[in-house]
């Protein structure tokens, strides 16, 4: 097995690609160990750090798993398919669950009424100190934690909102009060989560999340919500339909 040290492709990715090809071809089967980091160093003539990065990448992809004191082994391909969210549509968690024929559960981890901070006030176009509802929700599809959400909602629109209502569909509640959400402006990024989010989503230390920062408006154009939503990237991806200009 050889790698091209003059290639623009990083060495660790070349090693990962070769191991992935062997796993896909069945040369290394579920339950079989992959070469140790020391063996990879010898096989490819690379540093221990490069070998470790290659194995780390396979671990993040869910193709192999490390077992303390035993080594790193190929695992069965996950049965859960990745859910693809369209960037040009504002899908609620309930709509995602319905489209994928799965049960959704909302766990409300925190719910309180607070004066809005200056940065959130600017995004909502309201005076700093105005009351908002702040909530943290963890969403599960089946038994899998998929989404960690932090949300700030204007309190003046929903005086009777409560924690129990947020264990169901947030947008169903909003519509029941006569309001119609129109859509959102989103900024999507990939990042390493805080320890709190990592533990909630059951991620390892080096697994990134897909972070969506959104500002949501009603049909009349008024803004009512700012949210930071962290998607378990093992299960989520994003897509957009891009048109070719004339």
PDB file of N, CA and C in Angstrom, residues 114-122 124-132 154 156:
ATOM      1  N   UNK A 114     -36.966  35.906  30.555  1.00  0.00           N
ATOM      2  CA  UNK A 114     -35.804  36.723  30.921  1.00  0.00           C
ATOM      3  C   UNK A 114     -35.799  38.025  30.126  1.00  0.00           C
ATOM      4  N   UNK A 115     -35.102  39.055  30.623  1.00  0.00           N
ATOM      5  CA  UNK A 115     -34.887  40.260  29.807  1.00  0.00           C
ATOM      6  C   UNK A 115     -33.906  39.926  28.682  1.00  0.00           C
ATOM      7  N   UNK A 116     -34.200  40.380  27.485  1.00  0.00           N
ATOM      8  CA  UNK A 116     -33.384  40.025  26.334  1.00  0.00           C
ATOM      9  C   UNK A 116     -32.038  40.753  26.378  1.00  0.00           C
ATOM     10  N   UNK A 117     -30.999  40.061  25.971  1.00  0.00           N
ATOM     11  CA  UNK A 117     -29.668  40.664  25.889  1.00  0.00           C
ATOM     12  C   UNK A 117     -29.608  41.605  24.696  1.00  0.00           C
ATOM     13  N   UNK A 118     -28.568  42.432  24.671  1.00  0.00           N
ATOM     14  CA  UNK A 118     -28.475  43.438  23.619  1.00  0.00           C
ATOM     15  C   UNK A 118     -28.324  42.818  22.236  1.00  0.00           C
ATOM     16  N   UNK A 119     -27.514  41.750  22.122  1.00  0.00           N
ATOM     17  CA  UNK A 119     -27.283  41.164  20.799  1.00  0.00           C
ATOM     18  C   UNK A 119     -28.541  40.505  20.240  1.00  0.00           C
ATOM     19  N   UNK A 120     -29.291  39.796  21.096  1.00  0.00           N
ATOM     20  CA  UNK A 120     -30.542  39.180  20.627  1.00  0.00           C
ATOM     21  C   UNK A 120     -31.583  40.251  20.329  1.00  0.00           C
ATOM     22  N   UNK A 121     -31.606  41.329  21.139  1.00  0.00           N
ATOM     23  CA  UNK A 121     -32.542  42.434  20.914  1.00  0.00           C
ATOM     24  C   UNK A 121     -32.325  43.050  19.537  1.00  0.00           C
ATOM     25  N   UNK A 122     -31.062  43.208  19.147  1.00  0.00           N
ATOM     26  CA  UNK A 122     -30.766  43.769  17.826  1.00  0.00           C
ATOM     27  C   UNK A 122     -31.314  42.866  16.731  1.00  0.00           C
ATOM     28  N   UNK A 124     -33.815  40.772  16.920  1.00  0.00           N
ATOM     29  CA  UNK A 124     -35.286  40.774  16.936  1.00  0.00           C
ATOM     30  C   UNK A 124     -35.877  42.166  16.709  1.00  0.00           C
ATOM     31  N   UNK A 125     -35.005  43.190  16.651  1.00  0.00           N
ATOM     32  CA  UNK A 125     -35.441  44.572  16.452  1.00  0.00           C
ATOM     33  C   UNK A 125     -36.387  45.029  17.572  1.00  0.00           C
ATOM     34  N   UNK A 126     -35.987  44.735  18.822  1.00  0.00           N
ATOM     35  CA  UNK A 126     -36.751  45.152  19.994  1.00  0.00           C
ATOM     36  C   UNK A 126     -35.785  45.818  20.984  1.00  0.00           C
ATOM     37  N   UNK A 127     -36.298  46.627  21.922  1.00  0.00           N
ATOM     38  CA  UNK A 127     -35.406  47.286  22.884  1.00  0.00           C
ATOM     39  C   UNK A 127     -34.724  46.267  23.799  1.00  0.00           C
ATOM     40  N   UNK A 128     -33.450  46.469  24.131  1.00  0.00           N
ATOM     41  CA  UNK A 128     -32.778  45.602  25.110  1.00  0.00           C
ATOM     42  C   UNK A 128     -33.550  45.615  26.430  1.00  0.00           C
ATOM     43  N   UNK A 129     -33.619  44.464  27.076  1.00  0.00           N
ATOM     44  CA  UNK A 129     -34.345  44.350  28.325  1.00  0.00           C
ATOM     45  C   UNK A 129     -35.786  43.908  28.169  1.00  0.00           C
ATOM     46  N   UNK A 130     -36.309  43.931  26.927  1.00  0.00           N
ATOM     47  CA  UNK A 130     -37.657  43.411  26.682  1.00  0.00           C
ATOM     48  C   UNK A 130     -37.709  41.933  27.049  1.00  0.00           C
ATOM     49  N   UNK A 131     -38.831  41.511  27.627  1.00  0.00           N
ATOM     50  CA  UNK A 131     -38.947  40.107  28.035  1.00  0.00           C
ATOM     51  C   UNK A 131     -39.029  39.167  26.837  1.00  0.00           C
ATOM     52  N   UNK A 132     -38.290  38.083  26.922  1.00  0.00           N
ATOM     53  CA  UNK A 132     -38.376  36.989  25.945  1.00  0.00           C
ATOM     54  C   UNK A 132     -38.435  35.680  26.715  1.00  0.00           C
ATOM     55  N   UNK A 154     -40.098  36.200  21.477  1.00  0.00           N
ATOM     56  CA  UNK A 154     -40.733  37.384  22.051  1.00  0.00           C
ATOM     57  C   UNK A 154     -41.879  36.974  22.965  1.00  0.00           C
ATOM     58  N   UNK A 156     -44.193  39.050  24.351  1.00  0.00           N
ATOM     59  CA  UNK A 156     -45.436  39.817  24.234  1.00  0.00           C
ATOM     60  C   UNK A 156     -46.456  39.138  23.330  1.00  0.00           C
TER      61      UNK A 156
END
